[in-house]
Coordinates of C-alpha atoms in Angstrom, one line a residue:
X1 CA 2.3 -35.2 -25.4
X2 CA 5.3 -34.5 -23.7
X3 CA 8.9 -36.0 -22.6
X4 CA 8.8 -34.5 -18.5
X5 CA 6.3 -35.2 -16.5
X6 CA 5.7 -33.3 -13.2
X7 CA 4.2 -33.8 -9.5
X8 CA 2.7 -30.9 -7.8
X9 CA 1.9 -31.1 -3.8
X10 CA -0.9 -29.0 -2.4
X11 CA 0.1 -27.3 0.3
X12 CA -1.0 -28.7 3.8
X13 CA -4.2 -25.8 4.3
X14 CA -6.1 -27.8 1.6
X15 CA -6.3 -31.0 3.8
X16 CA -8.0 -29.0 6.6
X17 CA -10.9 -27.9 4.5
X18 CA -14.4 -29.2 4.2
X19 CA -14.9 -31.2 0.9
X20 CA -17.1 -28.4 -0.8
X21 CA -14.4 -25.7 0.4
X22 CA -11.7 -27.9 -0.6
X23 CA -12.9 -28.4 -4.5
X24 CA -13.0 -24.8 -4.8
X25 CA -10.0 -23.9 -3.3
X26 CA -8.6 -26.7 -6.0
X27 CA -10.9 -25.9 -9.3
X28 CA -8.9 -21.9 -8.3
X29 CA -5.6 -23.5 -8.2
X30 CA -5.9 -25.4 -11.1
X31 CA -7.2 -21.6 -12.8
X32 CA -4.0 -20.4 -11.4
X33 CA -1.4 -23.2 -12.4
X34 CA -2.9 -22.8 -15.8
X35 CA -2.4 -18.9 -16.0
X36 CA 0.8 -18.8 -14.5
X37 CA 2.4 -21.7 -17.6
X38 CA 0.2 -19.7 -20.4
X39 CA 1.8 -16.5 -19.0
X40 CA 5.2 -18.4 -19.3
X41 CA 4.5 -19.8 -22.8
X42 CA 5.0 -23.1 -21.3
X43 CA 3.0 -26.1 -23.2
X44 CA 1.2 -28.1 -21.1
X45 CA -1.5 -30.8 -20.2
X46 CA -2.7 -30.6 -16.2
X47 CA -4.3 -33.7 -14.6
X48 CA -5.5 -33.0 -11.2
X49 CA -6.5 -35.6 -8.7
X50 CA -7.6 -35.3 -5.0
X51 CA -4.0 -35.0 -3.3
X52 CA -1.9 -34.5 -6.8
X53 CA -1.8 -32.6 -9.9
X54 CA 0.4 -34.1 -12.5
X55 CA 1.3 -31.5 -15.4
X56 CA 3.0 -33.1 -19.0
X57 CA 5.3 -30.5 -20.3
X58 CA 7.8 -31.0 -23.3
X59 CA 10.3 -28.2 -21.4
X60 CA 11.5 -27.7 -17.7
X61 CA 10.5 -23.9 -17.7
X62 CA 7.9 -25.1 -15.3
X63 CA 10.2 -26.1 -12.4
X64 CA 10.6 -22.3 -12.3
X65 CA 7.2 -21.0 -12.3
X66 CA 5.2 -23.6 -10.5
X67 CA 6.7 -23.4 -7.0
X68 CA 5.7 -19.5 -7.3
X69 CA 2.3 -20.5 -8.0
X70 CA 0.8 -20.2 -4.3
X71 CA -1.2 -23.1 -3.1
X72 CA 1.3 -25.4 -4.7
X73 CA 3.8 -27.0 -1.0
X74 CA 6.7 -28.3 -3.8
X75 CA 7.1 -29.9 -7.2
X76 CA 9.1 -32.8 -8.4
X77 CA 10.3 -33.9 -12.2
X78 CA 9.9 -37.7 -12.1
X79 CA 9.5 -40.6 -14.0
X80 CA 6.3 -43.2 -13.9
X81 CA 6.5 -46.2 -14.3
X82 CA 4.2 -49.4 -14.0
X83 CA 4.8 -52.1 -11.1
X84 CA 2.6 -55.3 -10.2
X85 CA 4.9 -56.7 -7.4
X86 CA 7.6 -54.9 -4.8
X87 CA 10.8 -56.9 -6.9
X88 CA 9.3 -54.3 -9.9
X89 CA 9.6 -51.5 -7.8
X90 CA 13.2 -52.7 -6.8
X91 CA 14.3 -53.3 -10.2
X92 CA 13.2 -50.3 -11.5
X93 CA 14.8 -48.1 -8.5
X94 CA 18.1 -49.4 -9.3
X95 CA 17.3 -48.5 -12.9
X96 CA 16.9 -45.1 -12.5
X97 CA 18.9 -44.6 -9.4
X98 CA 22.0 -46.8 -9.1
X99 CA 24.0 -45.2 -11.3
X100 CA 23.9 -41.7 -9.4
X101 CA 24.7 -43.4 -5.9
X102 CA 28.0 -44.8 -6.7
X103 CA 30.7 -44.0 -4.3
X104 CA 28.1 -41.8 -2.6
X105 CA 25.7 -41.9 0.3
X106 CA 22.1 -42.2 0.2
X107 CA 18.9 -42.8 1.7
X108 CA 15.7 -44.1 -0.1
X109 CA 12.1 -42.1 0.9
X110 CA 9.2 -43.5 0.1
X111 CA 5.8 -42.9 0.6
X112 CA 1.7 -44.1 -0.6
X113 CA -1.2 -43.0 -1.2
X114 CA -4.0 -45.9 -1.9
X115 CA -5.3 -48.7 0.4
X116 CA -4.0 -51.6 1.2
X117 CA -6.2 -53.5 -1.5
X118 CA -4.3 -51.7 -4.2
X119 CA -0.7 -51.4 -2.2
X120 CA -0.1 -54.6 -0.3
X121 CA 3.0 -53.6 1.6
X122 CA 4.0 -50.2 3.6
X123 CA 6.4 -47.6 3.0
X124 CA 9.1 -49.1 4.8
X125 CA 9.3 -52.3 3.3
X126 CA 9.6 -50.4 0.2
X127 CA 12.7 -48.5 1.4
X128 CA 14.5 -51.6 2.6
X129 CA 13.6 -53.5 -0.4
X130 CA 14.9 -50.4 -2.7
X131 CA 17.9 -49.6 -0.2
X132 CA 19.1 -53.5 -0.3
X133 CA 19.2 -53.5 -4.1
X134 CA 21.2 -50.6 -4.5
X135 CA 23.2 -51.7 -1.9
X136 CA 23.9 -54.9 -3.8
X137 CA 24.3 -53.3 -7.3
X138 CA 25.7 -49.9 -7.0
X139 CA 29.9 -50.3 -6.1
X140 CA 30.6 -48.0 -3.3
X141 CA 27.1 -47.2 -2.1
X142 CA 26.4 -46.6 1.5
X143 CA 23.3 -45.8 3.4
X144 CA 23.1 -42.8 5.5
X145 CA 19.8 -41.4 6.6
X146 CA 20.7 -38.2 8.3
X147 CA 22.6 -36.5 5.8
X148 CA 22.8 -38.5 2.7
X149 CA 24.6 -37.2 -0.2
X150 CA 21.4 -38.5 -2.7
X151 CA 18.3 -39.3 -1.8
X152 CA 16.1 -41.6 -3.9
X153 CA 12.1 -40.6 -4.1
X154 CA 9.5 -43.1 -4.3
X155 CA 5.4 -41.9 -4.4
X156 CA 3.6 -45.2 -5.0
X157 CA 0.0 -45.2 -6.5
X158 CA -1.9 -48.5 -7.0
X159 CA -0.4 -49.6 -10.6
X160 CA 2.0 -47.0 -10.7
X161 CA 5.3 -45.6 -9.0
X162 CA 6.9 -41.9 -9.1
X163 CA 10.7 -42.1 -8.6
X164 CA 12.8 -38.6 -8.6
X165 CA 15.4 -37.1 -6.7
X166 CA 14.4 -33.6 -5.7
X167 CA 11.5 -31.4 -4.6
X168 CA 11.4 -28.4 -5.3
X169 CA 9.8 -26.6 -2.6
X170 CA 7.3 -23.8 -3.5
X171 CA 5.4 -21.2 -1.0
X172 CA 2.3 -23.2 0.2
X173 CA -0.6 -20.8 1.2
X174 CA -3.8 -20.6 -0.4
X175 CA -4.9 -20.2 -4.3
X176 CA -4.7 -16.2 -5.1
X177 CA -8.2 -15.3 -5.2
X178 CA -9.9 -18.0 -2.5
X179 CA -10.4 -15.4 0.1
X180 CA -11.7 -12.5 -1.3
X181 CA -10.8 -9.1 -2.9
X182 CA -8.4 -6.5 -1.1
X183 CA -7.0 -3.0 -2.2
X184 CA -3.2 -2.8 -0.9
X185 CA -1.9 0.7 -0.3
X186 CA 1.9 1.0 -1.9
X187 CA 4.8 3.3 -1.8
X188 CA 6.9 1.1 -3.9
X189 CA 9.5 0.3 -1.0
X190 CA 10.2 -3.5 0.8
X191 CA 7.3 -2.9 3.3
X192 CA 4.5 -2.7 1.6
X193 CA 5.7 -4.8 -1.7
X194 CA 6.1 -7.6 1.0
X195 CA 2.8 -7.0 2.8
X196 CA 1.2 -7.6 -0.6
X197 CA 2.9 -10.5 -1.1
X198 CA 2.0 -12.3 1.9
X199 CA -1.5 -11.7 1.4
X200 CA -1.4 -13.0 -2.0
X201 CA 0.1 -15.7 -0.3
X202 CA -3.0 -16.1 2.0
X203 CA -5.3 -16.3 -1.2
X204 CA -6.4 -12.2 -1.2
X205 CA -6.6 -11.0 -4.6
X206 CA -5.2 -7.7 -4.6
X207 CA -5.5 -4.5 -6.6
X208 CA -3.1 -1.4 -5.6
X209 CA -3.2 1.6 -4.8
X210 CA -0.5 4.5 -5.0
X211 CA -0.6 8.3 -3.2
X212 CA 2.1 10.0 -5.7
X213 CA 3.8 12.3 -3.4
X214 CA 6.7 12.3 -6.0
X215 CA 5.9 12.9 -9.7
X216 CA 6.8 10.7 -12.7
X217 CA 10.1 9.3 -11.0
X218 CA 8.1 8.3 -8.2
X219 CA 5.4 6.8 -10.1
X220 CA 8.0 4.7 -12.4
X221 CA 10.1 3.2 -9.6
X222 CA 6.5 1.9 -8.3
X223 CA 5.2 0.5 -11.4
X224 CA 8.6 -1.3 -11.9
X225 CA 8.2 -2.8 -8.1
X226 CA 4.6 -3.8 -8.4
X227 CA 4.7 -5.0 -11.8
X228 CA 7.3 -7.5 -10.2
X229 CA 4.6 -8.6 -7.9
X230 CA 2.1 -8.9 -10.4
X231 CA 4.4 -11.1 -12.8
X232 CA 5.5 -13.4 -10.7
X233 CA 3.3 -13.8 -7.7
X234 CA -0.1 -12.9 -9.1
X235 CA -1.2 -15.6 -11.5
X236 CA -5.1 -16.1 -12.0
X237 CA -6.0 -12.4 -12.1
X238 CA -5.2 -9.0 -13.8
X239 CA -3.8 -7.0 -10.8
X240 CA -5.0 -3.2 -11.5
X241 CA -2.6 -0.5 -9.1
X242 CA -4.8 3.1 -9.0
X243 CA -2.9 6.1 -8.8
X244 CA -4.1 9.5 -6.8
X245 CA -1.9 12.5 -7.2
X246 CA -1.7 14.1 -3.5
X247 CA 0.8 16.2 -4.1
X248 CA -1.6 19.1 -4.1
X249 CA -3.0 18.9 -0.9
X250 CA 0.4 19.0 0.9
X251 CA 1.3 22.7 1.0
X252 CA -2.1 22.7 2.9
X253 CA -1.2 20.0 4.8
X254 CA 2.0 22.0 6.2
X255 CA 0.1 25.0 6.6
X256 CA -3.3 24.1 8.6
X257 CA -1.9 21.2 10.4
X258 CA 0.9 21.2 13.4
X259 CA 4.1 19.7 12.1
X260 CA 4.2 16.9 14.6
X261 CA 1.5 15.5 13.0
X262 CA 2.1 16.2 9.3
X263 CA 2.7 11.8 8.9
X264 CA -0.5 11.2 10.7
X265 CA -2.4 13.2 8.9
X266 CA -1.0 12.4 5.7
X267 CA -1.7 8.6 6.7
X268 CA -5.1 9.4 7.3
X269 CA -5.7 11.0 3.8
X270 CA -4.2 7.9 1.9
X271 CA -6.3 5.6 4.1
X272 CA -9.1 7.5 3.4
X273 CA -8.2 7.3 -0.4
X274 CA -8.0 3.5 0.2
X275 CA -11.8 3.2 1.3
X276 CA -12.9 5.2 -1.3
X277 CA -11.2 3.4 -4.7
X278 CA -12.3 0.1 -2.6
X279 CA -15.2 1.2 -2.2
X280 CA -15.5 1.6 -5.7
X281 CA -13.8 -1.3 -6.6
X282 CA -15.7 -3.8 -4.6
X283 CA -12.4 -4.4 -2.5
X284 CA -13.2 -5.5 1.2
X285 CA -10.3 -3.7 2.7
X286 CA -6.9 -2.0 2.7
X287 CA -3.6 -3.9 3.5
X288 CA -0.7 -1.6 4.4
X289 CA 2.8 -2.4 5.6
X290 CA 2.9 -1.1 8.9
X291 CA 5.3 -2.6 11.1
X292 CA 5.0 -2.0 15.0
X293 CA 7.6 0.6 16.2
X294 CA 9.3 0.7 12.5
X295 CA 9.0 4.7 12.1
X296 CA 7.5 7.3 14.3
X297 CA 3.7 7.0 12.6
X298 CA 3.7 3.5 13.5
X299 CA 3.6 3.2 17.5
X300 CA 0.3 1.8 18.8
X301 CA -0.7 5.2 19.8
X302 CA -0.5 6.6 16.6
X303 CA -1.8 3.7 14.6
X304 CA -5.3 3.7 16.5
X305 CA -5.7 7.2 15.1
X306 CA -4.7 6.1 12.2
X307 CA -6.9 3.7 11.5
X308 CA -10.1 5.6 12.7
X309 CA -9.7 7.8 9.5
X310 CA -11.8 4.9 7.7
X311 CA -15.2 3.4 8.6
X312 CA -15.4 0.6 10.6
X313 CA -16.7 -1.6 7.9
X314 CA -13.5 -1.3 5.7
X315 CA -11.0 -3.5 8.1
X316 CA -7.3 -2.2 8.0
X317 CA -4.7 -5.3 7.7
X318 CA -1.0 -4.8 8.8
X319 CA 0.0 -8.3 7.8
X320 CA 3.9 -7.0 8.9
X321 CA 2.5 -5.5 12.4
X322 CA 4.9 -8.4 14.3
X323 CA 7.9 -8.4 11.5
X324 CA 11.3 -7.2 12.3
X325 CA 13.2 -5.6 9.3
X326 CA 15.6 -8.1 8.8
X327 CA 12.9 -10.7 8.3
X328 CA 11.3 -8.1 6.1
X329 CA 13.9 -7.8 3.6
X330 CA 14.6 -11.4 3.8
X331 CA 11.0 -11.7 2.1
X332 CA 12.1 -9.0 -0.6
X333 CA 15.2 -11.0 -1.4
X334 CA 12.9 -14.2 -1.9
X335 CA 9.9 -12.0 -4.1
X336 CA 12.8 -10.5 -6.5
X337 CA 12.2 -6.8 -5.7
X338 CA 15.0 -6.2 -3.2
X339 CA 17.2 -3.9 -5.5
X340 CA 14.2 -2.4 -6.9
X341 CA 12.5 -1.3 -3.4
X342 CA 16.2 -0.4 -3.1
X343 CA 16.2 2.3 -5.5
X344 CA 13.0 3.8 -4.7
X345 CA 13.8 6.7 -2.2
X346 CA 11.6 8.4 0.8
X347 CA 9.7 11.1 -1.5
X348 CA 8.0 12.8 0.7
X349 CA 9.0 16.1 2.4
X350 CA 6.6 15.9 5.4
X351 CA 9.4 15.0 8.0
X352 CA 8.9 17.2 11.0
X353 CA 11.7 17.6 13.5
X354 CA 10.3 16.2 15.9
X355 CA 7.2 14.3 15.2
X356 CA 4.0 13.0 17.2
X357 CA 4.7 9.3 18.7
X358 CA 1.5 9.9 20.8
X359 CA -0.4 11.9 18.3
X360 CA -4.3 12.9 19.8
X361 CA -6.7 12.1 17.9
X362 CA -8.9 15.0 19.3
X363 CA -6.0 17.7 17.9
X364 CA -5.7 15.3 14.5
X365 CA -9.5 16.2 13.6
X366 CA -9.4 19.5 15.1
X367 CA -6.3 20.3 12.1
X368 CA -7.9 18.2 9.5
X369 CA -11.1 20.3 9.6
X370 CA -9.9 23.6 8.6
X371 CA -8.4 21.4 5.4
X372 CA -10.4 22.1 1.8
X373 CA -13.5 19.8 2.4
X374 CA -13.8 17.6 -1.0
X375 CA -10.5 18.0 -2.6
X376 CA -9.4 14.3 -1.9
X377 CA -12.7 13.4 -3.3
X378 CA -11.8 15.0 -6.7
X379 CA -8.5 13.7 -6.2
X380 CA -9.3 10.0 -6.7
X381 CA -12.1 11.1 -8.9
X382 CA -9.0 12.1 -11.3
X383 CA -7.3 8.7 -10.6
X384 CA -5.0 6.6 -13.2
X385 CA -5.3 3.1 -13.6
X386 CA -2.6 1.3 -15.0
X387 CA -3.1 -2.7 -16.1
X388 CA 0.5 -4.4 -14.0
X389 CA 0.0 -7.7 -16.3
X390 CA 0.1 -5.7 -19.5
X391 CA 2.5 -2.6 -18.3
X392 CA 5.0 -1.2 -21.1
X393 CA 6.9 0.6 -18.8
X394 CA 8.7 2.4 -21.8
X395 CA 5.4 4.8 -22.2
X396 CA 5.3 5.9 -18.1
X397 CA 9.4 6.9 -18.3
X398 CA 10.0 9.8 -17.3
X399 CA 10.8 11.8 -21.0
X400 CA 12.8 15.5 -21.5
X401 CA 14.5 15.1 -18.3
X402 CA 17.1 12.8 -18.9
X403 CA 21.0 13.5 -19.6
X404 CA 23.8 10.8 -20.4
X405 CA 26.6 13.5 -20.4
X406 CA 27.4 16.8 -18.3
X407 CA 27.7 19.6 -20.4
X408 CA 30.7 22.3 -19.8
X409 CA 28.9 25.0 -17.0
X410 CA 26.8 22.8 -16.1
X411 CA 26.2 22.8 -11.8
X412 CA 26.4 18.9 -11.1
X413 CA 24.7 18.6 -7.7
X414 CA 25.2 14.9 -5.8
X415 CA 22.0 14.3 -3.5
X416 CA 23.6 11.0 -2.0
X417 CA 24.9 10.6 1.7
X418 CA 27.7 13.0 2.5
X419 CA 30.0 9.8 3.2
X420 CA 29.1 8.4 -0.3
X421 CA 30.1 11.8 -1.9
X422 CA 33.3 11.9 0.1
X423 CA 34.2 7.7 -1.2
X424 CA 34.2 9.3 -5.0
X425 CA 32.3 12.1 -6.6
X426 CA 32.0 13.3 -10.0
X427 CA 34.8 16.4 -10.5
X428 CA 33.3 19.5 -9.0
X429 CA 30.1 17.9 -7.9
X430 CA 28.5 19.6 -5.0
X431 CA 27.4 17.7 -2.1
X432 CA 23.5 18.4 -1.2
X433 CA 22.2 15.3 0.5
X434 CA 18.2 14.6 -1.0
X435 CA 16.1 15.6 2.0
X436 CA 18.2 19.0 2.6
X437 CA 17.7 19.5 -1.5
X438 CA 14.2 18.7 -1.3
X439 CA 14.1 22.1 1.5
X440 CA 15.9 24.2 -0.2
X441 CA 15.7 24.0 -3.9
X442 CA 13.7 26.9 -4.1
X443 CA 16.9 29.4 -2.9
X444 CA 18.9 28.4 -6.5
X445 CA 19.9 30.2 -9.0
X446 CA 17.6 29.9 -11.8
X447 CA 20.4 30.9 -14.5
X448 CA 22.2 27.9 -13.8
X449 CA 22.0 24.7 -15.5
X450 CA 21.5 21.9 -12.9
X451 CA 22.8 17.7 -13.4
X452 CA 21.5 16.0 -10.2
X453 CA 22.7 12.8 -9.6
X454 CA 21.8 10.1 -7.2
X455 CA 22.3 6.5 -6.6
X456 CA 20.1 4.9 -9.7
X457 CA 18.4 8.0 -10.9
X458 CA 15.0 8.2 -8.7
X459 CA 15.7 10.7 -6.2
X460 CA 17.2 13.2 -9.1
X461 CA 15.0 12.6 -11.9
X462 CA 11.8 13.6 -9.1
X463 CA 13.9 16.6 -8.1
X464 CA 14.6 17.5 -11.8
X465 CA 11.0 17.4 -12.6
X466 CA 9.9 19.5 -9.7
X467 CA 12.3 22.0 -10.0
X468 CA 12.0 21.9 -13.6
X469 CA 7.9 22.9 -13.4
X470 CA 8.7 26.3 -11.6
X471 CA 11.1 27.3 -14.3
X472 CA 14.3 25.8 -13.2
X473 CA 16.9 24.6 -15.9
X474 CA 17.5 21.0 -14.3
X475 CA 18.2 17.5 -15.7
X476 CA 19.2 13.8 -13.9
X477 CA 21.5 11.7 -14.9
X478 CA 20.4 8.9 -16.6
X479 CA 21.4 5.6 -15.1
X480 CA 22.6 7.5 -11.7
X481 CA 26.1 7.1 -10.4
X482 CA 26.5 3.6 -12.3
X483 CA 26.4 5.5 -15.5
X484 CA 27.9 8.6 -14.5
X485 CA 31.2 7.0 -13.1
X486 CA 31.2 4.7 -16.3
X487 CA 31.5 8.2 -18.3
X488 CA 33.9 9.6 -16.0
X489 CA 36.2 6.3 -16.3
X490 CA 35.3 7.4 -20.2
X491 CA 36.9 10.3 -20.4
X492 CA 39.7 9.5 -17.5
X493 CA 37.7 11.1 -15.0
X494 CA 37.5 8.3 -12.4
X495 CA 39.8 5.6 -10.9
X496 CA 38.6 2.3 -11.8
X497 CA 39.3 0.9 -8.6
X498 CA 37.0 3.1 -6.8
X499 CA 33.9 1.7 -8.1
X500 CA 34.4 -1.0 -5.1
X501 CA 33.3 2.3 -2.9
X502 CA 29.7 2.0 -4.6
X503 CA 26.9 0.9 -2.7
X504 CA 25.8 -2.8 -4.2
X505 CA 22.4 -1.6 -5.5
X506 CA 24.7 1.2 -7.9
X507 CA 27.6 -1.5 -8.8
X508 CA 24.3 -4.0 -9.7

């Protein structure tokens, strides 16, 4: 069928499993593999076998997608050929690898799988036999097994031998779907992208759900993360992510609850949100990306009353409980949605002065009560579902708000950090850092024309639409400050040189 043929490894949890567990977790891989290459447009033929899957494939395409696929340890491109005696082996190792290991160092690996009825002679005697020959035919060659500068792959099979140069190591884990259905709760940032991730990695199947605390803008730079994760990571199944609008509960929030606990409370409302689309989604639990000490909501204290907001049936996984940051945005570097988490600011305004790090749970339920009773019910009654796989992220853009220009009168407000303002600024921009402009926007004039303006165009296009609904005549600018210093260097507004002051996530 095909001119490249392909070895995939199963990750080491398969060969821990009971036989009957083990087919299944396999006959699910196999689902998966298939998915992820039809997904890809990737022709291909898949023969699996007890230890090995072998996939024909006319294209290479596949080196890229299968070590993503999880459940798969690493893949190699490699040729077979058939031997009936070691000198074959040898001859055809120097064959394929004597020319690369001229003038260079190498060491020959090589490893069996059959008894010794069908392979008469260990691994080692293959590597000396292989490692003499090249020695003896290839000018320059010399062994060195530490740090060799090629190393020559041999996987023998009764009949047949597998010679290649690299694996290409995937993520290991379990097939997506192996251990059951989850709902992961997600604000579109590196924690809990990440969180999903790793348990998609431990073979959860996850749907999503998102608590919109910031409007369209919000709702976009989410759907651009998760879709991401649903790509590239979720192969098998059609990940769903729910939406539930709670921006109108939170001027209630701020008024019937003590400030020190607005985060905790507003926690518990999204976790209670959780349990009920799981609930009616047949999801066993929620994941979040909670990280122990990260933010003020997450001390121990505070995440015990946190979790008591759901039943004790619907378990609460924190898969980043024991993660540092740095190892944290390592992962998002590795899943591709580092720039996008990036770009997706802190929308919500609940950010008491000095909030609870010991929050009583006794004072938490005594503030929740005098709360509306069933408004979060018809909250995620009202729910949006959106389909990840199949997202055309064109028709959830945020439309009318949008400006590529700034019109003569026009008040251009700058919602980054004050230090960013100071490195360059658009001419006659005033400085109003996000969270201060989030407090305040209510005191300005409603005459005025408003451009706001923020690193990639998040943070102002939610302002703009806020302010926009109570009457306000406000626009963002479209592209953020990438754009908006390209159409300053445009019209001479803007040295050049100072773009090296951007933040990498604007310079891209």
């Amino acid at each position: 069928m095909s001119d490249h043929l392909l070895i995939l490894r199963l990750a080491g949890d398969f060969y821990t499993k009971a036989r009957a567990t083990r087919i299944r977790f396999q006959r699910r891989l196999a689902q998966n593999l298939r998915d992820a290459l039809t997904s890809n447009g990737i022709p291909h033929k898949l023969e699996t076998t007890w230890s090995r899957y072998y996939l024909e494939t006319p294209t290479t395409a596949a080196l890229d997608v299968l070590p993503r696929v999880f459940g798969i340890q690493s893949v190699s491109l490699v040729e077979r050929r058939p031997w009936s005696e070691l000198a074959d082996i040898a001859r055809t190792g120097v064959e394929i690898f004597g020319e690369g290991v001229q003038g260079r160092t190498f060491a020959v690996r090589a490893s069996r799988r059959g008894g010794r009825e069908g392979i008469p002679f260990d691994s080692q005697v293959v590597e000396r036999e292989l490692g003499a020959a090249l020695l003896r035919q290839a000018p320059g060659a010399k062994v060195n097994l530490r740090e060799p500068d090629v190393t020559a792959h041999v996987e023998l099979e009764p009949g047949w031998g597998h010679y290649f140069h690299d694996k290409v190591r995937g993520f290991g884990g379990l097939p997506v779907g192996v251990e059951g259905r989850a709902l992961a709760l997600v604000s579109g940032g590196f924690d809990s992208a990440v969180a999903s991730w790793l348990m998609l990695k431990r073979g959860v199947q996850l749907d999503y759900l998102f608590c919109n605390l910031g409007g369209a803008a919000h709702r976009l730079g989410v759907l651009k993360v998760m879709k991401v994760v649903a790509d590239l990571w979720s192969y098998g199944y059609r990940p769903r992510l729910y939406e539930v609008d709670l921006q109108p509960l939170i001027p209630e929030l701020q008024e019937k609850n003590r400030p020190r606990n607005w985060q905790i409370v507003l926690k518990r409302l999204m976790l209670r949100a959780g349990e009920a689309v799981a609930r009616k989604t047949r999801n066993l639990g929620l994941i979040t990306g909670e990280a122990m000490g990260q933010v003020s909501s997450q001390t121990l204290q505070n995440l015990a009353v946190i979790s008591q907001a759901v039943s004790p049936s619907m378990p609460v996984l924190r898969p980043l409980v024991g993660f540092n940051k740095d190892e944290i945005l390592a992962l998002a570097r590795k899943m591709g949605v580092y720039d996008l988490s990036a770009a997706v600011g802190e929308y919500c305004d609940l950010v008491p002065k000095r909030p609870s790090t010991k929050a009583s749970l006794s004072e938490v339920l005594k503030d929740e009560a005098t709360m509306t009773r069933g408004r979060l019910e018809e909250l995620v009654e009202a729910r949006t579902v959106y389909d990840l796989r199949n997202l055309d992220e064109r028709a959830i853009s945020p439309t009318g708000l949008e400006t590529d220009s700034i019109p003569e009168s026009s008040t251009v407000l700058d919602l980054r950090s004050r230090s960013a303002w100071q490195a360059w600024h658009y001419p006659g921009a005033l400085h109003l850092d996000f969270q201060h402009a989030l407090e305040t926007w209510r005191s300005f004039e409603k005459e005025k024309n408003y451009v706001l303006v923020c690193e990639v165009g998040l943070k102002s296009a939610h302002l703009a639409e806020v302010m926009r609904q109570e009457g306000f005549r406000s626009r963002y600018f479209r592209g953020g400050l990438r754009e908006l210093m390209a159409a300053a260097e445009k019209n001479r507004l803007a040295d050049p040189a100072l773009a090296l002051l951007l933040a990498p996530a604007v310079r891209g």
